[in-house]
PDB file of C-alpha atoms and ligand atoms in Angstrom:
ATOM      1  CA  UNK A   1       0.000   0.000   0.000  1.00 96.00           C
ATOM      2  CA  UNK A   2       1.348   3.353  -1.079  1.00 97.00           C
ATOM      3  CA  UNK A   3      -1.462   5.510   0.288  1.00 98.00           C
ATOM      4  CA  UNK A   4      -3.675   4.860   3.287  1.00 98.00           C
ATOM      5  CA  UNK A   5      -6.789   6.827   4.133  1.00 98.00           C
ATOM      6  CA  UNK A   6      -7.367   7.305   7.850  1.00 98.00           C
ATOM      7  CA  UNK A   7     -10.835   8.003   9.222  1.00 98.00           C
ATOM      8  CA  UNK A   8     -10.739   9.327  12.786  1.00 98.00           C
ATOM      9  CA  UNK A   9     -12.174  11.811  15.229  1.00 98.00           C
ATOM     10  CA  UNK A  10     -12.321  15.513  14.600  1.00 96.00           C
ATOM     11  CA  UNK A  11     -12.267  15.487  18.414  1.00 97.00           C
ATOM     12  CA  UNK A  12      -9.381  14.323  20.594  1.00 98.00           C
ATOM     13  CA  UNK A  13     -11.383  11.912  22.754  1.00 98.00           C
ATOM     14  CA  UNK A  14     -10.912  12.011  26.496  1.00 98.00           C
ATOM     15  CA  UNK A  15      -8.112   9.480  26.992  1.00 97.00           C
ATOM     16  CA  UNK A  16      -4.487  10.260  26.366  1.00 98.00           C
ATOM     17  CA  UNK A  17      -4.179   6.814  24.721  1.00 98.00           C
ATOM     18  CA  UNK A  18      -6.241   8.009  21.740  1.00 98.00           C
ATOM     19  CA  UNK A  19      -3.788  10.833  21.084  1.00 98.00           C
ATOM     20  CA  UNK A  20      -0.835   8.504  21.577  1.00 98.00           C
ATOM     21  CA  UNK A  21      -2.343   6.023  19.116  1.00 98.00           C
ATOM     22  CA  UNK A  22      -2.853   8.775  16.520  1.00 98.00           C
ATOM     23  CA  UNK A  23       0.788   9.776  16.921  1.00 98.00           C
ATOM     24  CA  UNK A  24       1.902   6.146  16.530  1.00 98.00           C
ATOM     25  CA  UNK A  25      -0.158   5.793  13.351  1.00 98.00           C
ATOM     26  CA  UNK A  26       1.533   8.884  11.902  1.00 98.00           C
ATOM     27  CA  UNK A  27       4.994   7.643  12.916  1.00 98.00           C
ATOM     28  CA  UNK A  28       4.375   4.215  11.421  1.00 98.00           C
ATOM     29  CA  UNK A  29       3.109   5.614   8.116  1.00 98.00           C
ATOM     30  CA  UNK A  30       6.341   7.615   7.889  1.00 98.00           C
ATOM     31  CA  UNK A  31       8.431   4.551   8.737  1.00 98.00           C
ATOM     32  CA  UNK A  32       6.684   2.468   6.076  1.00 98.00           C
ATOM     33  CA  UNK A  33       6.866   5.288   3.504  1.00 98.00           C
ATOM     34  CA  UNK A  34       3.086   5.414   3.151  1.00 98.00           C
ATOM     35  CA  UNK A  35       1.282   8.645   2.207  1.00 98.00           C
ATOM     36  CA  UNK A  36      -1.667   9.841   4.275  1.00 98.00           C
ATOM     37  CA  UNK A  37      -5.061  10.666   2.853  1.00 98.00           C
ATOM     38  CA  UNK A  38      -7.535  12.096   5.339  1.00 98.00           C
ATOM     39  CA  UNK A  39     -10.319  14.616   5.873  1.00 97.00           C
ATOM     40  CA  UNK A  40      -7.955  17.618   5.756  1.00 97.00           C
ATOM     41  CA  UNK A  41      -8.795  19.106   9.150  1.00 96.00           C
ATOM     42  CA  UNK A  42      -6.662  20.871  11.680  1.00 96.00           C
ATOM     43  CA  UNK A  43      -8.582  19.521  14.644  1.00 97.00           C
ATOM     44  CA  UNK A  44      -8.764  16.394  16.782  1.00 97.00           C
ATOM     45  CA  UNK A  45      -6.979  13.120  16.128  1.00 98.00           C
ATOM     46  CA  UNK A  46      -6.969  14.101  12.441  1.00 97.00           C
ATOM     47  CA  UNK A  47      -4.570  16.939  13.215  1.00 98.00           C
ATOM     48  CA  UNK A  48      -2.271  14.742  15.315  1.00 98.00           C
ATOM     49  CA  UNK A  49      -1.805  12.192  12.529  1.00 98.00           C
ATOM     50  CA  UNK A  50      -1.346  14.819   9.820  1.00 98.00           C
ATOM     51  CA  UNK A  51       1.232  16.736  11.893  1.00 98.00           C
ATOM     52  CA  UNK A  52       3.165  13.545  12.625  1.00 98.00           C
ATOM     53  CA  UNK A  53       3.325  12.489   8.975  1.00 98.00           C
ATOM     54  CA  UNK A  54       4.340  16.011   7.909  1.00 98.00           C
ATOM     55  CA  UNK A  55       7.056  16.227  10.529  1.00 98.00           C
ATOM     56  CA  UNK A  56       8.433  12.927   9.187  1.00 98.00           C
ATOM     57  CA  UNK A  57       8.697  14.558   5.757  1.00 97.00           C
ATOM     58  CA  UNK A  58       5.974  12.473   4.094  1.00 97.00           C
ATOM     59  CA  UNK A  59       3.066  13.511   1.934  1.00 98.00           C
ATOM     60  CA  UNK A  60      -0.335  14.354   3.412  1.00 98.00           C
ATOM     61  CA  UNK A  61      -3.364  14.856   1.184  1.00 98.00           C
ATOM     62  CA  UNK A  62      -6.518  16.311   2.723  1.00 98.00           C
ATOM     63  CA  UNK A  63      -9.901  16.153   1.030  1.00 98.00           C
ATOM     64  CA  UNK A  64     -12.486  18.594   2.300  1.00 96.00           C
ATOM     65  CA  UNK A  65     -15.850  20.010   1.221  1.00 96.00           C
ATOM     66  CA  UNK A  66     -16.129  23.816   0.683  1.00 94.00           C
ATOM     67  CA  UNK A  67     -18.538  23.964   3.588  1.00 91.00           C
ATOM     68  CA  UNK A  68     -15.818  22.991   6.071  1.00 90.00           C
ATOM     69  CA  UNK A  69     -13.118  25.082   4.408  1.00 89.00           C
ATOM     70  CA  UNK A  70     -15.432  28.100   4.846  1.00 86.00           C
ATOM     71  CA  UNK A  71     -15.409  27.324   8.579  1.00 85.00           C
ATOM     72  CA  UNK A  72     -11.616  27.412   8.504  1.00 80.00           C
ATOM     73  CA  UNK A  73     -10.984  23.971   9.924  1.00 90.00           C
ATOM     74  CA  UNK A  74      -8.622  23.035   7.120  1.00 93.00           C
ATOM     75  CA  UNK A  75      -5.003  22.201   7.883  1.00 96.00           C
ATOM     76  CA  UNK A  76      -2.971  24.924   6.179  1.00 95.00           C
ATOM     77  CA  UNK A  77       0.335  23.060   6.368  1.00 96.00           C
ATOM     78  CA  UNK A  78      -0.489  19.867   4.452  1.00 97.00           C
ATOM     79  CA  UNK A  79       1.104  18.871   1.134  1.00 98.00           C
ATOM     80  CA  UNK A  80      -2.144  19.075  -0.821  1.00 97.00           C
ATOM     81  CA  UNK A  81      -5.689  20.146   0.051  1.00 97.00           C
ATOM     82  CA  UNK A  82      -8.321  18.986  -2.411  1.00 97.00           C
ATOM     83  CA  UNK A  83     -11.538  20.918  -2.178  1.00 97.00           C
ATOM     84  CA  UNK A  84     -14.788  19.184  -3.175  1.00 97.00           C
ATOM     85  CA  UNK A  85     -18.472  20.146  -3.329  1.00 96.00           C
ATOM     86  CA  UNK A  86     -20.057  17.596  -1.029  1.00 95.00           C
ATOM     87  CA  UNK A  87     -19.344  15.072   1.734  1.00 94.00           C
ATOM     88  CA  UNK A  88     -20.335  12.337  -0.711  1.00 95.00           C
ATOM     89  CA  UNK A  89     -17.783  13.543  -3.254  1.00 96.00           C
ATOM     90  CA  UNK A  90     -15.156  13.610  -0.525  1.00 96.00           C
ATOM     91  CA  UNK A  91     -15.793   9.974   0.354  1.00 95.00           C
ATOM     92  CA  UNK A  92     -15.694   8.961  -3.303  1.00 95.00           C
ATOM     93  CA  UNK A  93     -12.334  10.613  -3.788  1.00 97.00           C
ATOM     94  CA  UNK A  94     -10.956   9.173  -0.549  1.00 97.00           C
ATOM     95  CA  UNK A  95     -12.045   5.731  -1.755  1.00 96.00           C
ATOM     96  CA  UNK A  96     -10.579   6.023  -5.244  1.00 96.00           C
ATOM     97  CA  UNK A  97      -7.260   7.615  -4.227  1.00 98.00           C
ATOM     98  CA  UNK A  98      -6.358   5.217  -1.398  1.00 98.00           C
ATOM     99  CA  UNK A  99      -4.954   1.687  -1.373  1.00 98.00           C
ATOM    100  CA  UNK A 100      -6.445   0.849   2.029  1.00 98.00           C
ATOM    101  CA  UNK A 101      -8.444   2.372   4.916  1.00 98.00           C
ATOM    102  CA  UNK A 102      -7.968   2.587   8.649  1.00 98.00           C
ATOM    103  CA  UNK A 103     -10.675   3.710  11.047  1.00 98.00           C
ATOM    104  CA  UNK A 104      -9.442   4.941  14.404  1.00 98.00           C
ATOM    105  CA  UNK A 105     -11.605   6.081  17.302  1.00 98.00           C
ATOM    106  CA  UNK A 106     -14.031   8.799  16.198  1.00 98.00           C
ATOM    107  CA  UNK A 107     -17.671   9.812  16.101  1.00 98.00           C
ATOM    108  CA  UNK A 108     -20.442   9.976  13.502  1.00 98.00           C
ATOM    109  CA  UNK A 109     -18.157  11.195  10.710  1.00 97.00           C
ATOM    110  CA  UNK A 110     -15.801   8.263  11.263  1.00 98.00           C
ATOM    111  CA  UNK A 111     -18.662   5.768  11.446  1.00 98.00           C
ATOM    112  CA  UNK A 112     -20.170   7.197   8.266  1.00 97.00           C
ATOM    113  CA  UNK A 113     -16.885   6.840   6.376  1.00 97.00           C
ATOM    114  CA  UNK A 114     -16.248   3.352   7.745  1.00 98.00           C
ATOM    115  CA  UNK A 115     -19.766   2.213   7.011  1.00 97.00           C
ATOM    116  CA  UNK A 116     -19.670   3.495   3.441  1.00 96.00           C
ATOM    117  CA  UNK A 117     -16.376   1.809   2.637  1.00 96.00           C
ATOM    118  CA  UNK A 118     -17.573  -1.480   4.202  1.00 95.00           C
ATOM    119  CA  UNK A 119     -20.671  -1.303   2.015  1.00 94.00           C
ATOM    120  CA  UNK A 120     -18.498  -0.684  -1.074  1.00 92.00           C
ATOM    121  CA  UNK A 121     -16.455  -3.706  -0.117  1.00 90.00           C
ATOM    122  CA  UNK A 122     -19.565  -5.829   0.368  1.00 89.00           C
ATOM    123  CA  UNK A 123     -20.833  -4.834  -3.082  1.00 87.00           C
ATOM    124  CA  UNK A 124     -17.358  -5.294  -4.564  1.00 84.00           C
ATOM    125  CA  UNK A 125     -17.297  -1.668  -5.732  1.00 87.00           C
ATOM    126  CA  UNK A 126     -13.966  -1.755  -3.919  1.00 86.00           C
ATOM    127  CA  UNK A 127     -11.819  -4.586  -2.636  1.00 90.00           C
ATOM    128  CA  UNK A 128      -9.183  -2.671  -0.738  1.00 96.00           C
ATOM    129  CA  UNK A 129      -8.333  -3.671   2.850  1.00 97.00           C
ATOM    130  CA  UNK A 130     -10.235  -2.034   5.704  1.00 98.00           C
ATOM    131  CA  UNK A 131      -8.629  -1.962   9.141  1.00 98.00           C
ATOM    132  CA  UNK A 132     -10.149  -1.028  12.460  1.00 98.00           C
ATOM    133  CA  UNK A 133      -7.631   0.263  14.994  1.00 98.00           C
ATOM    134  CA  UNK A 134      -9.278  -0.793  18.214  1.00 98.00           C
ATOM    135  CA  UNK A 135      -7.409   1.509  20.603  1.00 98.00           C
ATOM    136  CA  UNK A 136      -8.343   0.871  24.246  1.00 98.00           C
ATOM    137  CA  UNK A 137     -11.142  -1.409  23.052  1.00 98.00           C
ATOM    138  CA  UNK A 138     -13.015   1.614  21.665  1.00 98.00           C
ATOM    139  CA  UNK A 139     -14.704  -0.523  18.997  1.00 98.00           C
ATOM    140  CA  UNK A 140     -15.448  -3.598  21.157  1.00 98.00           C
ATOM    141  CA  UNK A 141     -19.138  -2.739  21.392  1.00 98.00           C
ATOM    142  CA  UNK A 142     -19.397  -2.088  17.639  1.00 98.00           C
ATOM    143  CA  UNK A 143     -17.740  -5.450  16.915  1.00 98.00           C
ATOM    144  CA  UNK A 144     -20.136  -7.120  19.338  1.00 98.00           C
ATOM    145  CA  UNK A 145     -23.036  -5.449  17.571  1.00 98.00           C
ATOM    146  CA  UNK A 146     -21.731  -6.702  14.212  1.00 98.00           C
ATOM    147  CA  UNK A 147     -21.563 -10.259  15.604  1.00 98.00           C
ATOM    148  CA  UNK A 148     -25.163  -9.798  16.698  1.00 98.00           C
ATOM    149  CA  UNK A 149     -26.038  -8.561  13.197  1.00 98.00           C
ATOM    150  CA  UNK A 150     -24.495 -11.765  11.789  1.00 97.00           C
ATOM    151  CA  UNK A 151     -26.438 -13.900  14.301  1.00 98.00           C
ATOM    152  CA  UNK A 152     -29.628 -12.067  13.339  1.00 98.00           C
ATOM    153  CA  UNK A 153     -29.062 -12.679   9.641  1.00 95.00           C
ATOM    154  CA  UNK A 154     -28.519  -9.070   8.515  1.00 95.00           C
ATOM    155  CA  UNK A 155     -24.774  -9.142   7.949  1.00 94.00           C
ATOM    156  CA  UNK A 156     -23.083 -12.066   6.249  1.00 92.00           C
ATOM    157  CA  UNK A 157     -20.349 -13.783   8.218  1.00 92.00           C
ATOM    158  CA  UNK A 158     -17.817 -13.342   5.429  1.00 90.00           C
ATOM    159  CA  UNK A 159     -18.483  -9.583   5.305  1.00 92.00           C
ATOM    160  CA  UNK A 160     -18.066  -9.304   9.058  1.00 94.00           C
ATOM    161  CA  UNK A 161     -14.832 -11.299   8.877  1.00 93.00           C
ATOM    162  CA  UNK A 162     -13.554  -9.021   6.157  1.00 92.00           C
ATOM    163  CA  UNK A 163     -12.951  -6.254   8.714  1.00 96.00           C
ATOM    164  CA  UNK A 164      -9.332  -6.421   9.847  1.00 98.00           C
ATOM    165  CA  UNK A 165      -9.028  -5.613  13.550  1.00 98.00           C
ATOM    166  CA  UNK A 166      -6.076  -4.909  15.824  1.00 98.00           C
ATOM    167  CA  UNK A 167      -5.207  -2.530  18.631  1.00 98.00           C
ATOM    168  CA  UNK A 168      -1.656  -2.331  17.305  1.00 98.00           C
ATOM    169  CA  UNK A 169      -0.891  -0.303  14.181  1.00 98.00           C
ATOM    170  CA  UNK A 170       2.050  -2.444  13.020  1.00 98.00           C
ATOM    171  CA  UNK A 171       0.010  -5.630  13.279  1.00 98.00           C
ATOM    172  CA  UNK A 172      -2.963  -3.945  11.617  1.00 98.00           C
ATOM    173  CA  UNK A 173      -0.937  -2.835   8.587  1.00 98.00           C
ATOM    174  CA  UNK A 174       0.762  -6.255   8.361  1.00 98.00           C
ATOM    175  CA  UNK A 175      -2.645  -7.920   8.256  1.00 98.00           C
ATOM    176  CA  UNK A 176      -3.885  -5.371   5.719  1.00 98.00           C
ATOM    177  CA  UNK A 177      -0.898  -6.173   3.496  1.00 97.00           C
ATOM    178  CA  UNK A 178      -1.843  -9.876   3.644  1.00 96.00           C
ATOM    179  CA  UNK A 179      -5.497  -9.187   2.885  1.00 95.00           C
ATOM    180  CA  UNK A 180      -7.036 -11.147   0.043  1.00 89.00           C
ATOM    181  CA  UNK A 181     -10.515 -10.139  -1.082  1.00 83.00           C
ATOM    182  CA  UNK A 182     -12.922 -13.010  -0.531  1.00 75.00           C
ATOM    183  CA  UNK A 183     -15.149 -14.370  -3.263  1.00 70.00           C
ATOM    184  CA  UNK A 184     -18.573 -12.866  -2.779  1.00 64.00           C
ATOM    185  CA  UNK A 185     -20.468 -13.789  -5.935  1.00 65.00           C
ATOM    186  CA  UNK A 186     -22.545 -16.291  -4.017  1.00 67.00           C
ATOM    187  CA  UNK A 187     -24.200 -14.050  -1.461  1.00 72.00           C
ATOM    188  CA  UNK A 188     -26.374 -12.052  -3.856  1.00 76.00           C
ATOM    189  CA  UNK A 189     -27.726 -15.358  -5.168  1.00 78.00           C
ATOM    190  CA  UNK A 190     -28.275 -16.493  -1.570  1.00 79.00           C
ATOM    191  CA  UNK A 191     -30.310 -13.421  -0.593  1.00 80.00           C
ATOM    192  CA  UNK A 192     -32.492 -13.842  -3.690  1.00 81.00           C
ATOM    193  CA  UNK A 193     -33.190 -17.467  -2.771  1.00 83.00           C
ATOM    194  CA  UNK A 194     -33.839 -16.500   0.878  1.00 82.00           C
ATOM    195  CA  UNK A 195     -36.241 -13.700  -0.197  1.00 85.00           C
ATOM    196  CA  UNK A 196     -38.232 -16.104  -2.328  1.00 83.00           C
ATOM    197  CA  UNK A 197     -38.782 -18.397   0.617  1.00 76.00           C
ATOM    198  CA  UNK A 198     -35.945 -20.775  -0.342  1.00 64.00           C
TER     199      UNK A 198
HETATM  200  P1  LIG B 201     -16.110  12.576  13.671  1.00 76.56           P
HETATM  201  O1  LIG B 201     -15.759  11.126  13.770  1.00 76.56           O
HETATM  202  O2  LIG B 201     -17.598  12.824  13.772  1.00 76.56           O
HETATM  203  O3  LIG B 201     -15.320  13.470  14.564  1.00 76.56           O
HETATM  204  O4  LIG B 201     -15.752  12.971  12.187  1.00 76.56           O
HETATM  205  C1  LIG B 201     -14.474  12.760  11.701  1.00 76.56           C
HETATM  206  C2  LIG B 201     -14.482  12.234  10.301  1.00 76.56           C
HETATM  207  O5  LIG B 201     -15.485  12.894   9.537  1.00 76.56           O
HETATM  208  C3  LIG B 201     -13.151  12.529   9.640  1.00 76.56           C
HETATM  209  O6  LIG B 201     -12.545  11.336   9.174  1.00 76.56           O
HETATM  210  C4  LIG B 201     -13.476  13.526   8.546  1.00 76.56           C
HETATM  211  O7  LIG B 201     -13.257  13.031   7.249  1.00 76.56           O
HETATM  212  C5  LIG B 201     -14.931  13.908   8.748  1.00 76.56           C
HETATM  213  N1  LIG B 201     -15.095  15.199   9.516  1.00 76.56           N
HETATM  214  C6  LIG B 201     -15.992  15.422  10.486  1.00 76.56           C
HETATM  215  N2  LIG B 201     -15.864  16.655  11.037  1.00 76.56           N
HETATM  216  C7  LIG B 201     -14.881  17.241  10.379  1.00 76.56           C
HETATM  217  C8  LIG B 201     -14.262  18.520  10.482  1.00 76.56           C
HETATM  218  N3  LIG B 201     -14.646  19.451  11.362  1.00 76.56           N
HETATM  219  N4  LIG B 201     -13.255  18.779   9.640  1.00 76.56           N
HETATM  220  C9  LIG B 201     -12.888  17.863   8.747  1.00 76.56           C
HETATM  221  N5  LIG B 201     -13.409  16.669   8.603  1.00 76.56           N
HETATM  222  C10 LIG B 201     -14.388  16.315   9.408  1.00 76.56           C
END
């Protein structure tokens, strides 16, 4: 992977470990010579990662809708700031420009980005690796919910298992490098059969 897109909080979170993890992600991207694609902001965990990658001399590309640039939350020091019309356009560009995705602790924006890219993966619009950095068990309850969604028959086991999870950035990126998209042709046929009472 040459470029990784990181989804994470525009807030800092209230544990120092979140900030430390963001710093470690930035450091590791530099070490592995991977460029950062992110939301382009100068706030929260987003800022910590961007600053770390920049201070290591590596490229940082931010993608931000006009709406947010008008509110002056953009990071003025990044290598490239791409301005787009809408949040949807931002996600599309993030998806097409990146070789893989990491979601770190964050709020609605992070969940929206993660959820969209998981859906792309499920529909095979994209088959790039998606990693969840589970710092301090932040995503334990989401993962539990996803297991419940599998048990309840709304998420397919193979789609759930497609999410790469680790609390350690080195291990996460190693696993992402080993990722092989699974064959999914069968599940659309399965849901048709299921919906027709099969
Ligand atoms: P949240 O998780 O709600 O803090 O939102 C963070 C995610 O949504 C980031 O990955 C961004 O791409 C996007 N986002 C939300 N708020 C902002 C903001 N103020 N500036 C830039 N991007 C944001």
